[in-house]
Coordinates of N, CA and C in Angstrom, one line a residue:
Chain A
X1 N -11.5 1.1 -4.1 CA -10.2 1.0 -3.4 C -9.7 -0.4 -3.5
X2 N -8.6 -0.5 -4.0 CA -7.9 -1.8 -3.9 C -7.8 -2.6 -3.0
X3 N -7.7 -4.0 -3.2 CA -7.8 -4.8 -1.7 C -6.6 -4.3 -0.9
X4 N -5.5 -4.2 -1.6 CA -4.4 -4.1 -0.6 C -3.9 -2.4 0.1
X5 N -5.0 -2.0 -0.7 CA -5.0 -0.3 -0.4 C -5.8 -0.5 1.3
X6 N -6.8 -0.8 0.8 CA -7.4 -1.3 1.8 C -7.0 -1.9 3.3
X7 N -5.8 -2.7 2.8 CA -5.1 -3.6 4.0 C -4.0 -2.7 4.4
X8 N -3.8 -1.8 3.7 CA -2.2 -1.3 3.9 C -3.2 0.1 4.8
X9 N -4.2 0.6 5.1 CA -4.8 1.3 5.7 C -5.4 1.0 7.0
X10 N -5.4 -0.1 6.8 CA -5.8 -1.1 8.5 C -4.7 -1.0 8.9
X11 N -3.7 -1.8 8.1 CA -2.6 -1.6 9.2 C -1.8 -0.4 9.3
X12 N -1.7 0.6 8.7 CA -1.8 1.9 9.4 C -2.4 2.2 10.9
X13 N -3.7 2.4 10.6 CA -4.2 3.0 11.8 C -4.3 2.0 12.8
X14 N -4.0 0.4 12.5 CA -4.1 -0.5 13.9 C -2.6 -0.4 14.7
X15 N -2.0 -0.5 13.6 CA 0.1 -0.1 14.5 C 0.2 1.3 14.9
X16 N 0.0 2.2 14.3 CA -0.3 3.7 15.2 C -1.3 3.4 16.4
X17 N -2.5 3.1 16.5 CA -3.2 3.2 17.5 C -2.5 2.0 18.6
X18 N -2.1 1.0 18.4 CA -1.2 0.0 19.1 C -0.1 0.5 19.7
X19 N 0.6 1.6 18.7 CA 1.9 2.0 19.5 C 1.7 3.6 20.5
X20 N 0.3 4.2 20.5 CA 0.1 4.7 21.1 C -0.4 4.5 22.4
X21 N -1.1 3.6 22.7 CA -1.3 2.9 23.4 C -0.1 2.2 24.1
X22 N 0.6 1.6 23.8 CA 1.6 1.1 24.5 C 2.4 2.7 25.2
X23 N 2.5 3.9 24.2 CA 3.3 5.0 25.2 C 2.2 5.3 25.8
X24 N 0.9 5.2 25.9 CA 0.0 5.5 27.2 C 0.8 4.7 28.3
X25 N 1.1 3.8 28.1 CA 1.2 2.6 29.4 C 2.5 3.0 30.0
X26 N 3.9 3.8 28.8 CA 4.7 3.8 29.4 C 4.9 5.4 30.1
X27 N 4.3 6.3 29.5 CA 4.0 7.7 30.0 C 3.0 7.9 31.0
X28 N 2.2 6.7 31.2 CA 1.8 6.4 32.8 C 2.5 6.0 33.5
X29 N 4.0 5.6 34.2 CA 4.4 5.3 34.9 C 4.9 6.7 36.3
X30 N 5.0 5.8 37.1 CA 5.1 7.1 37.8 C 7.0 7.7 38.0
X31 N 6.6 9.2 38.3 CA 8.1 9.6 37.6 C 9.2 9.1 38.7
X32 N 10.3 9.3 37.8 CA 11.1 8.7 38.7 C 11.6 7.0 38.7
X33 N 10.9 6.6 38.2 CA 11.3 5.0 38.1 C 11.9 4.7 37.4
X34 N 13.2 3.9 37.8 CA 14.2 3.2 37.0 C 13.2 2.3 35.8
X35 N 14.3 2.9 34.1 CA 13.8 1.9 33.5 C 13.6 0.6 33.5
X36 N 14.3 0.1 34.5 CA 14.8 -1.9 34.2 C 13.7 -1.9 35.3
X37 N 12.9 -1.2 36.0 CA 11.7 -1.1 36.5 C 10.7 -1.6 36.0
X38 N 10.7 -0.9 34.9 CA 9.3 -0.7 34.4 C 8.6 -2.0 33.7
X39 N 7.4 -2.4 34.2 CA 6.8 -4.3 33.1 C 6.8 -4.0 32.2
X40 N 7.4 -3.8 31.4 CA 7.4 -3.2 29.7 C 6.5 -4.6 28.5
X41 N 7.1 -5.7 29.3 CA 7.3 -6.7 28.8 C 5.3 -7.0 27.9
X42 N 4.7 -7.4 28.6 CA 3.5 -8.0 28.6 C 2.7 -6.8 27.6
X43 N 2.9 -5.2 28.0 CA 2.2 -4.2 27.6 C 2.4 -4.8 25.9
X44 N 3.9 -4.8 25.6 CA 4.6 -4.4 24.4 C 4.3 -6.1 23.5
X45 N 4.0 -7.5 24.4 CA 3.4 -8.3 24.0 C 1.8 -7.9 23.1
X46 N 1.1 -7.4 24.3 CA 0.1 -7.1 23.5 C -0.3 -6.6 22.7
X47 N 0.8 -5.1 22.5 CA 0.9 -4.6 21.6 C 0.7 -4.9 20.1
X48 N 1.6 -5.9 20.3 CA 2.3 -6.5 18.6 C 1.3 -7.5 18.3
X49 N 0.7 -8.1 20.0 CA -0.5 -9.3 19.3 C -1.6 -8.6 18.9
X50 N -2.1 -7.3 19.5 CA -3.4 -6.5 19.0 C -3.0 -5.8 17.5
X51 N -1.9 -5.8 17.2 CA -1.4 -5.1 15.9 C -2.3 -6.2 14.7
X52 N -1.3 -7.6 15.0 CA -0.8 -8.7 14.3 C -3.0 -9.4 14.0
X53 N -3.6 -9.6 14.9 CA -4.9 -9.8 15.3 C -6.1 -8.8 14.5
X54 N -5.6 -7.6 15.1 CA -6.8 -6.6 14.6 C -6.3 -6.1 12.9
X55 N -4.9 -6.5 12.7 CA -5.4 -6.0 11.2 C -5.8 -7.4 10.4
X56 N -5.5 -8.1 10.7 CA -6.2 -9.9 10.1 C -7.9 -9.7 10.4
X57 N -8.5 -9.0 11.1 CA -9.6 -9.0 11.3 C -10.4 -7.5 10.7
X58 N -9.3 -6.9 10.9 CA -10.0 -5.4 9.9 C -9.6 -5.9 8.2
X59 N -8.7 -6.1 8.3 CA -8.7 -6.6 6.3 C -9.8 -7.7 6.0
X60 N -10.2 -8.3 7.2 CA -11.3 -8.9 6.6 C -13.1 -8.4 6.7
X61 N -13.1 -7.4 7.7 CA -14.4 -6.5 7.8 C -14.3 -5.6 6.8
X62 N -12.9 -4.7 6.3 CA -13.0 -3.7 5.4 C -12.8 -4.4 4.4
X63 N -11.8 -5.8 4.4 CA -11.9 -5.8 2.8 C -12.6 -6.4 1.8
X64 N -13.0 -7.8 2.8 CA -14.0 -8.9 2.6 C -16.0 -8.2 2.2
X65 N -15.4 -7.3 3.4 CA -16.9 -7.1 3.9 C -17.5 -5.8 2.8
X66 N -16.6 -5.1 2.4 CA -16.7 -4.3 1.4 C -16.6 -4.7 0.3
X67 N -16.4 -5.5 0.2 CA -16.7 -6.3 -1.5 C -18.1 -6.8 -1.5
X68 N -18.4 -7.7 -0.3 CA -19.6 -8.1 -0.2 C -20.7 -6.6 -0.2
X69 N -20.5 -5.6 0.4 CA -21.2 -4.9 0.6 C -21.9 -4.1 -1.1
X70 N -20.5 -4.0 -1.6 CA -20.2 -3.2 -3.0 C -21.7 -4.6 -4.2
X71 N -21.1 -5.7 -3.5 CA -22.0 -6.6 -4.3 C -23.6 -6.4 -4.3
X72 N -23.7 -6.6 -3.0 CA -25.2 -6.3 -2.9 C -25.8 -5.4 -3.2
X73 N -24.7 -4.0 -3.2 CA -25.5 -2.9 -3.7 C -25.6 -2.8 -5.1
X74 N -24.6 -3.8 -5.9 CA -24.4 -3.1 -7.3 C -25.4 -4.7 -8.3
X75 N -25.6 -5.4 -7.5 CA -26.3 -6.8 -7.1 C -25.4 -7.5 -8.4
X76 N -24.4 -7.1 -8.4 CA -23.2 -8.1 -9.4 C -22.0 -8.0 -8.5
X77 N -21.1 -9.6 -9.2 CA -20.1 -9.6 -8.5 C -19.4 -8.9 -9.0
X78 N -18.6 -7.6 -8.6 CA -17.0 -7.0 -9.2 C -16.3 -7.9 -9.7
X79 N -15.6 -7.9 -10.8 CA -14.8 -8.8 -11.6 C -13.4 -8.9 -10.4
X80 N -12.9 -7.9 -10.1 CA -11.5 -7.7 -9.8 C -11.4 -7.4 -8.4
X81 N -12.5 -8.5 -7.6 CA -12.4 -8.4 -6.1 C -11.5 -9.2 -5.8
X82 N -10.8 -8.7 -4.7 CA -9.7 -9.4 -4.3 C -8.9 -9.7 -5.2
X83 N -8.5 -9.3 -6.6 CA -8.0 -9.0 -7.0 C -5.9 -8.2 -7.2
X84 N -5.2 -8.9 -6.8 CA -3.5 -8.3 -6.6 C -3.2 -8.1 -7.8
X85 N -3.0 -7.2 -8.9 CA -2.4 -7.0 -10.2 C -0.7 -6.4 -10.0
X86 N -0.2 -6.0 -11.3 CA 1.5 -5.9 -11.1 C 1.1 -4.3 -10.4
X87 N 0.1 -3.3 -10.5 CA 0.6 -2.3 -10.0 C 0.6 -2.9 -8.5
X88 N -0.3 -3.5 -7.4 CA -0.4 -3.7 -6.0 C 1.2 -4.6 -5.9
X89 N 2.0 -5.1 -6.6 CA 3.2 -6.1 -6.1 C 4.1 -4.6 -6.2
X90 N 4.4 -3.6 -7.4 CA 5.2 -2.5 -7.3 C 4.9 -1.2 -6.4
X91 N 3.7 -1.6 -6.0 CA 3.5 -0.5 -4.8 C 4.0 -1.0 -3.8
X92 N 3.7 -2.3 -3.5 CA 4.1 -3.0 -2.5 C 5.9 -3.0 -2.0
X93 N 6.6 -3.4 -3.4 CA 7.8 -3.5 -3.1 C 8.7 -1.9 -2.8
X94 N 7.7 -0.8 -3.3 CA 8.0 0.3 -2.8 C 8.0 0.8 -1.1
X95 N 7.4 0.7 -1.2 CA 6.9 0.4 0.7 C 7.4 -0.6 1.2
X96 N 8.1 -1.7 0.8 CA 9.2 -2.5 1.7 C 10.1 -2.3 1.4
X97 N 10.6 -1.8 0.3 CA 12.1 -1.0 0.3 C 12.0 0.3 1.4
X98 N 11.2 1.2 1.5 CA 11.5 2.3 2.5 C 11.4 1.9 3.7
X99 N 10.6 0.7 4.4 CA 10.0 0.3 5.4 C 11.7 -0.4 6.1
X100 N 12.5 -1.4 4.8 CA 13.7 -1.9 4.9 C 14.6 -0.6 5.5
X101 N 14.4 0.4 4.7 CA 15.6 1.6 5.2 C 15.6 1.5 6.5
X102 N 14.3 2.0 6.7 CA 13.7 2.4 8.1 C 14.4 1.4 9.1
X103 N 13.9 0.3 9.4 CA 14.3 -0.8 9.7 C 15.6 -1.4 10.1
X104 N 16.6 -1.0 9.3 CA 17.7 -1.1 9.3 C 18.5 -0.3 9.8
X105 N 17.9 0.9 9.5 CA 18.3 2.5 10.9 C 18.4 2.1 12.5
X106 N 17.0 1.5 12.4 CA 17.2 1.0 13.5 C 17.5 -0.2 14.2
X107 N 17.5 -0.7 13.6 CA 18.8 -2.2 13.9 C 19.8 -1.9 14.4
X108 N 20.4 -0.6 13.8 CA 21.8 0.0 13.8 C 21.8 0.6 15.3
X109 N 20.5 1.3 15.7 CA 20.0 2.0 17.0 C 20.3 1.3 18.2
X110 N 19.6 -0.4 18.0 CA 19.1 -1.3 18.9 C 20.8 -1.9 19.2
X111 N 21.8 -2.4 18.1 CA 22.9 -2.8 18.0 C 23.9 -1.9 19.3
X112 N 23.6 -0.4 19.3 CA 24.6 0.5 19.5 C 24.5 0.2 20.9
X113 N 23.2 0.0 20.9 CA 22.3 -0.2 22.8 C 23.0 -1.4 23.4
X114 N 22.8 -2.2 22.6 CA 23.6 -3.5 23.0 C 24.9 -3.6 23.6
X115 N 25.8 -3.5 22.3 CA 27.0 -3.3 22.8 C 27.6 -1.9 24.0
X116 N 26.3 -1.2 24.1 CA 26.8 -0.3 25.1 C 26.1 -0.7 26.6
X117 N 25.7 -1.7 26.2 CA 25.0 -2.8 28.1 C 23.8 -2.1 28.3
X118 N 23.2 -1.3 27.4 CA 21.7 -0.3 27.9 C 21.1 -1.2 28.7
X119 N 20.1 -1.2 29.1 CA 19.2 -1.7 29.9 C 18.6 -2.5 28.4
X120 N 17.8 -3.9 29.1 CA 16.9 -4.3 27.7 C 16.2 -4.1 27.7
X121 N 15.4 -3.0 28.7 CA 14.3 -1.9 28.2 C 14.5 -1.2 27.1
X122 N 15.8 -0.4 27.8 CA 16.3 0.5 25.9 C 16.4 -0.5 25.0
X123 N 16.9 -1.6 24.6 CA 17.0 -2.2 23.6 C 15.8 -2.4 23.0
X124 N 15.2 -3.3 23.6 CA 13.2 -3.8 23.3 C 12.9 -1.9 22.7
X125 N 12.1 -1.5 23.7 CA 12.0 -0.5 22.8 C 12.5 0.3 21.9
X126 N 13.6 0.4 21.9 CA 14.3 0.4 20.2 C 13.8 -0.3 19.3
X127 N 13.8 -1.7 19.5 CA 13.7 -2.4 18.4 C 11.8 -2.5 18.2
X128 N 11.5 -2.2 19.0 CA 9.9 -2.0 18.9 C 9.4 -0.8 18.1
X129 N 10.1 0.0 19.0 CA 10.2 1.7 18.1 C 10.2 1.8 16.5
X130 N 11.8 0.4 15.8 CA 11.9 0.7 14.6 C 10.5 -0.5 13.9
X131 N 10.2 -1.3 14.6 CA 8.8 -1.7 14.2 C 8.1 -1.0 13.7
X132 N 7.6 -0.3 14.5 CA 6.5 0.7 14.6 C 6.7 1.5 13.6
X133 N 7.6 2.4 13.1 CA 8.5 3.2 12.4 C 8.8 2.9 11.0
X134 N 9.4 1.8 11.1 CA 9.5 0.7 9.4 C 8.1 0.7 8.9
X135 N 7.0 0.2 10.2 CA 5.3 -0.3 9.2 C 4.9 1.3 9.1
X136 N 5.4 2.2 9.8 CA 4.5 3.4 9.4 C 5.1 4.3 8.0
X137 N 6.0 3.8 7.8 CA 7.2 4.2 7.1 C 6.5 3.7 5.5
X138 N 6.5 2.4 5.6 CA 6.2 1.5 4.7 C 4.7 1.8 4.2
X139 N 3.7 1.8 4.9 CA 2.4 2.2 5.1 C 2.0 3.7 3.8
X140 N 2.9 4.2 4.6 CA 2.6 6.0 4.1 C 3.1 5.9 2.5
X141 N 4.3 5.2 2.3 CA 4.5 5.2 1.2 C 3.6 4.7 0.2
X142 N 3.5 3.6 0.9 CA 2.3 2.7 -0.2 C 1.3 3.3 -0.1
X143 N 0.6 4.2 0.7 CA -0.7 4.8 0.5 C -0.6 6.1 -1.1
X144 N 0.9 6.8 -0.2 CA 0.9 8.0 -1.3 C 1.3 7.7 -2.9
X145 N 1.7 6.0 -3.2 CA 2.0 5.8 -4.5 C 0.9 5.5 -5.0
X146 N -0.5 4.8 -4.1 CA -1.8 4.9 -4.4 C -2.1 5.9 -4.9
X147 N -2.1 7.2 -4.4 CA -2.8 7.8 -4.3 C -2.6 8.8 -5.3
X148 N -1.3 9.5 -5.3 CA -0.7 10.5 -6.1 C 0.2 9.7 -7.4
X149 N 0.1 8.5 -7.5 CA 0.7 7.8 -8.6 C 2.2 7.2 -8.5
X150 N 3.0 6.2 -9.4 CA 3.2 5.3 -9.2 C 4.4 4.8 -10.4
Chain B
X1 N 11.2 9.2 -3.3 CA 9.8 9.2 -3.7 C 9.0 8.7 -4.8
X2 N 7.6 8.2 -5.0 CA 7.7 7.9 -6.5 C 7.1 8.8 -7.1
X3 N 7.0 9.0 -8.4 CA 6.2 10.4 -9.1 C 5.5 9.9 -10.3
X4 N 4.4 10.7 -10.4 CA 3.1 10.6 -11.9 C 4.1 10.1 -13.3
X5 N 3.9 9.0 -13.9 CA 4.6 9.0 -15.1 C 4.4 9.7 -16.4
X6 N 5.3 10.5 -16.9 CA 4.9 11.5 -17.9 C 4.8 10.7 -19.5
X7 N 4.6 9.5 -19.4 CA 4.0 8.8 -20.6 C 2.3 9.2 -20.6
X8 N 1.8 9.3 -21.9 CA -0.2 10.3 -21.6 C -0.4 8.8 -22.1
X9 N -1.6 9.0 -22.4 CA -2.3 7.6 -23.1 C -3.7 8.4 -23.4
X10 N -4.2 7.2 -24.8 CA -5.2 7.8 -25.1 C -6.5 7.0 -25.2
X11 N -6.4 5.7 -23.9 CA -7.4 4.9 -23.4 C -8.4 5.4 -23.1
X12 N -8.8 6.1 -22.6 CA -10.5 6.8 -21.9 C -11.3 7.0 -23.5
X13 N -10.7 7.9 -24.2 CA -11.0 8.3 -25.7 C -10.9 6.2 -27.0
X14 N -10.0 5.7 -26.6 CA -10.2 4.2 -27.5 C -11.3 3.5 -26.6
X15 N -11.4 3.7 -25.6 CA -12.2 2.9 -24.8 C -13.8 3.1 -25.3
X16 N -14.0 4.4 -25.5 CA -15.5 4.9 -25.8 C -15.6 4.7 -27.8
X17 N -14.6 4.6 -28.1 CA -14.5 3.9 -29.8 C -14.6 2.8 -29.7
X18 N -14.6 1.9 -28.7 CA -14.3 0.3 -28.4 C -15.9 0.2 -28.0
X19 N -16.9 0.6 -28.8 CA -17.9 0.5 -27.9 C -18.6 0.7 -26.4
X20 N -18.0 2.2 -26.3 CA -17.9 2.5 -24.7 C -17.8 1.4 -24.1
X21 N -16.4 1.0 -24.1 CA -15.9 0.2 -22.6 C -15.8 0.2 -21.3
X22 N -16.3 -0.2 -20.8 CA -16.3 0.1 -19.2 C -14.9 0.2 -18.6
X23 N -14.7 1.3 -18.0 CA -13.4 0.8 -17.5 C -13.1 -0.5 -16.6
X24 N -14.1 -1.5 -16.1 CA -14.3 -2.5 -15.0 C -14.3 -3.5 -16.2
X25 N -14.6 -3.4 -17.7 CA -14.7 -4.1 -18.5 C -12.9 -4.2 -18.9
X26 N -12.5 -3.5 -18.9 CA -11.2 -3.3 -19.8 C -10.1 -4.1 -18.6
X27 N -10.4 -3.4 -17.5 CA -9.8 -4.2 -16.6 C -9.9 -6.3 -16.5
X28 N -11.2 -6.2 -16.7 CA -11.6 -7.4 -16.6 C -10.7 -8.4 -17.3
X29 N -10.4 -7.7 -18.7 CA -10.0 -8.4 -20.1 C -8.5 -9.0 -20.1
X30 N -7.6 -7.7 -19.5 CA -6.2 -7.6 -19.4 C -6.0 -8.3 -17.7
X31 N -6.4 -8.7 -16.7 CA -6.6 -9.0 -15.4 C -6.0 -8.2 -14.6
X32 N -6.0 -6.8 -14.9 CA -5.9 -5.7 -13.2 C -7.5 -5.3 -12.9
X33 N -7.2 -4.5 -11.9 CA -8.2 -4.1 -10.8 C -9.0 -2.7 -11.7
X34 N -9.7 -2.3 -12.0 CA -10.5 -1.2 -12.3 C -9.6 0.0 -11.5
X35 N -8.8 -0.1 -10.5 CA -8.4 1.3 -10.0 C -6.9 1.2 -10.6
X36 N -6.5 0.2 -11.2 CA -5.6 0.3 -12.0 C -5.5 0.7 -13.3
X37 N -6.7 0.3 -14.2 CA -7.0 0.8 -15.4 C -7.3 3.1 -15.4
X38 N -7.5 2.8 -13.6 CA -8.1 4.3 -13.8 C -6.6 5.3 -13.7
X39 N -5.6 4.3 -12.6 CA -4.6 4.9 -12.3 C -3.7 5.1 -13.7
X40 N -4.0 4.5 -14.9 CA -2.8 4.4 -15.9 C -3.6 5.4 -16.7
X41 N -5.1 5.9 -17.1 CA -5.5 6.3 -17.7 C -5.5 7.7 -17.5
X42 N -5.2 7.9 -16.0 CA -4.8 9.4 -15.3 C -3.0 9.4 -15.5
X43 N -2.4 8.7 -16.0 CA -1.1 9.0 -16.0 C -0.7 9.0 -14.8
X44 N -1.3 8.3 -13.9 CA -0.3 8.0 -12.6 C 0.4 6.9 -12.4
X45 N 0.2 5.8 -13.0 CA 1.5 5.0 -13.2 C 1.1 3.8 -14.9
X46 N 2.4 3.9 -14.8 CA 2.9 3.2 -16.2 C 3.0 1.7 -16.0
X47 N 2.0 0.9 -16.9 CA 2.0 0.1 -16.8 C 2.9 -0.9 -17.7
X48 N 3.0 -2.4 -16.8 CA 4.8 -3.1 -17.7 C 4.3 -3.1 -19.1
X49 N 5.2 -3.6 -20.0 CA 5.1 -3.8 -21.3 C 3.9 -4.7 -21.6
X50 N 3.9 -5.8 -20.5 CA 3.4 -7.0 -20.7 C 1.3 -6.7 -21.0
X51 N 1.1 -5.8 -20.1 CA 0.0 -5.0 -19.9 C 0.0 -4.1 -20.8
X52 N 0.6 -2.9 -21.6 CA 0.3 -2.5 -22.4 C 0.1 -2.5 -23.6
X53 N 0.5 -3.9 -23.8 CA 0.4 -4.7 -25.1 C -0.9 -5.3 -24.9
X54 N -1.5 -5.7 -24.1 CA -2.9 -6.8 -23.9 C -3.7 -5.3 -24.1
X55 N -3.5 -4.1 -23.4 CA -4.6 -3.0 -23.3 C -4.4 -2.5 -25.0
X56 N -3.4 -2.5 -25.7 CA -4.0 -1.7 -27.2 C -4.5 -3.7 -27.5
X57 N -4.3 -4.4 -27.4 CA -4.8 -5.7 -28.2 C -6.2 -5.5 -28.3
X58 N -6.5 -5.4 -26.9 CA -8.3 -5.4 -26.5 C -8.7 -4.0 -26.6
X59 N -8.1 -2.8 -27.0 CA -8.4 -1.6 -27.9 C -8.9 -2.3 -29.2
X60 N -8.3 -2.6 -29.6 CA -7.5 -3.2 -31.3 C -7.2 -1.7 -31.8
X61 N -6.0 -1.6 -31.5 CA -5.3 -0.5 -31.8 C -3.8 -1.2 -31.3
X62 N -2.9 0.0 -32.1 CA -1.2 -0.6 -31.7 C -0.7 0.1 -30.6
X63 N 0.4 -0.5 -30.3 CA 0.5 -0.1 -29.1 C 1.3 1.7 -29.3
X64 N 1.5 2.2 -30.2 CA 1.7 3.7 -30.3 C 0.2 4.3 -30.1
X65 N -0.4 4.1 -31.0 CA -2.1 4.8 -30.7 C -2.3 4.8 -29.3
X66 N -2.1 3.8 -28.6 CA -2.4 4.3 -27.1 C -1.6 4.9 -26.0
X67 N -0.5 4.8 -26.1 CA 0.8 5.3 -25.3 C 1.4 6.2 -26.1
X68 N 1.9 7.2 -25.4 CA 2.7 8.3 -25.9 C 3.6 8.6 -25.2
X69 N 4.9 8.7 -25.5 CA 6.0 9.3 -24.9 C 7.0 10.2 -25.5
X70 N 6.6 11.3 -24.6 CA 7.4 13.0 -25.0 C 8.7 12.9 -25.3
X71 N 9.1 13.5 -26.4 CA 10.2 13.8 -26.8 C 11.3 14.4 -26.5
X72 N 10.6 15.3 -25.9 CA 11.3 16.3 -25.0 C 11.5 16.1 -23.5
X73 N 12.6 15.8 -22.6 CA 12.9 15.9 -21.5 C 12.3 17.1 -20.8
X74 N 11.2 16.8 -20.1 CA 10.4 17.8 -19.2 C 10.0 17.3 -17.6
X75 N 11.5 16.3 -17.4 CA 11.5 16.5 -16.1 C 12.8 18.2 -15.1

């Protein structure tokens, strides 16, 4: 598997598991409570730091550590570890062009919030939402151009 | 979406004329990744010009012997 197949898989499953976690925190609240209530603030910090953190540390267990691993077993170094060729830059820019759509949908979302005074609860989570949404967006694509071709 | 490129190639077959080449070898030569050499050799993506000229070089073959592209619109 490619290094960045690799990375683009961590961060998958670390921003999904991060943004589910954060709607644990906010589907635990108790009912009834005004949004401009709710500490959104610190959850949704952590969020993006355990995103930003755990996939820097998973690309380097799965990607680092699986090279090393691939070495020992095959007791040579792979030529093309760590390795980025033009297909990984055109997958890549595939998956930040849809990630961009994404992204920009919701900009449009977070904008509408704005000018209509929402709460900056609604806002933040809008613009968190199209985070979340753009990397998963972006993610999926670049896995299935891996996968199914390109 | 993106989709399988309908260019075939006939690298797997020059590769084993080339002195059974490893595919990790072929990759090595031209500098992509072995899952790239595997991904062009399945016709799942088309590689730039720049790259397909180094892969018939290190065939030693031209670049028609290894790429093919249908005549016929069969999208």
């Amino acid at each position: 598997m490619p290094f960045r197949e690799k990375f683009t898989w961590v961060s998958l499953v670390v921003t999904v598991a991060a943004a589910a976690g954060y709607s644990l925190f906010l589907l635990s609240q108790p009912a009834g409570r005004a949004a401009g209530e709710i500490p959104y603030q610190m959850p949704m910090v952590a969020a993006i730091g355990v995103t930003i953190v755990t996939t820097i540390v998973g690309t380097i267990v799965f990607g680092i550590g699986g090279g090393i691993a691939a070495t020992m077993a095959n007791r040579v170094m792979p030529g093309d570890f760590g390795r980025i060729d033009d297909r990984d830059r055109e997958i890549a820019l595939e998956g930040g062009a849809a990630g961009a759509a994404v992204a920009s949908a919701g900009a449009l979302v977070a904008l509408v919030l704005a000018m209509a005074r929402a709460d900056q609860f609604w806002i933040a989570n809008a613009i968190f939402g199209t985070y979340v949404a753009a990397s998963v967006v972006s993610a999926v694509v670049r896995l299935v151009a891996y996968r199914r071709g390109f | 979406m993106v989709k399988p490129t309908s260019i075939t190639n006939r690298i797997r077959a020059l590769r084993f004329a080339a002195g059974e080449m490893t595919q990790a070898e072929l990759a090595d030569r031209i500098g992509v990744t072995r899952q790239t050499v595997i991904a062009i050799e399945q016709g799942r993506y088309s590689p730039s010009l720049e790259v397909a000229f180094k892969i018939a070089r290190v065939l030693g073959v031209g670049l028609d012997d290894v790429f093919q592209f249908p005549s016929e619109d069969r999208t």
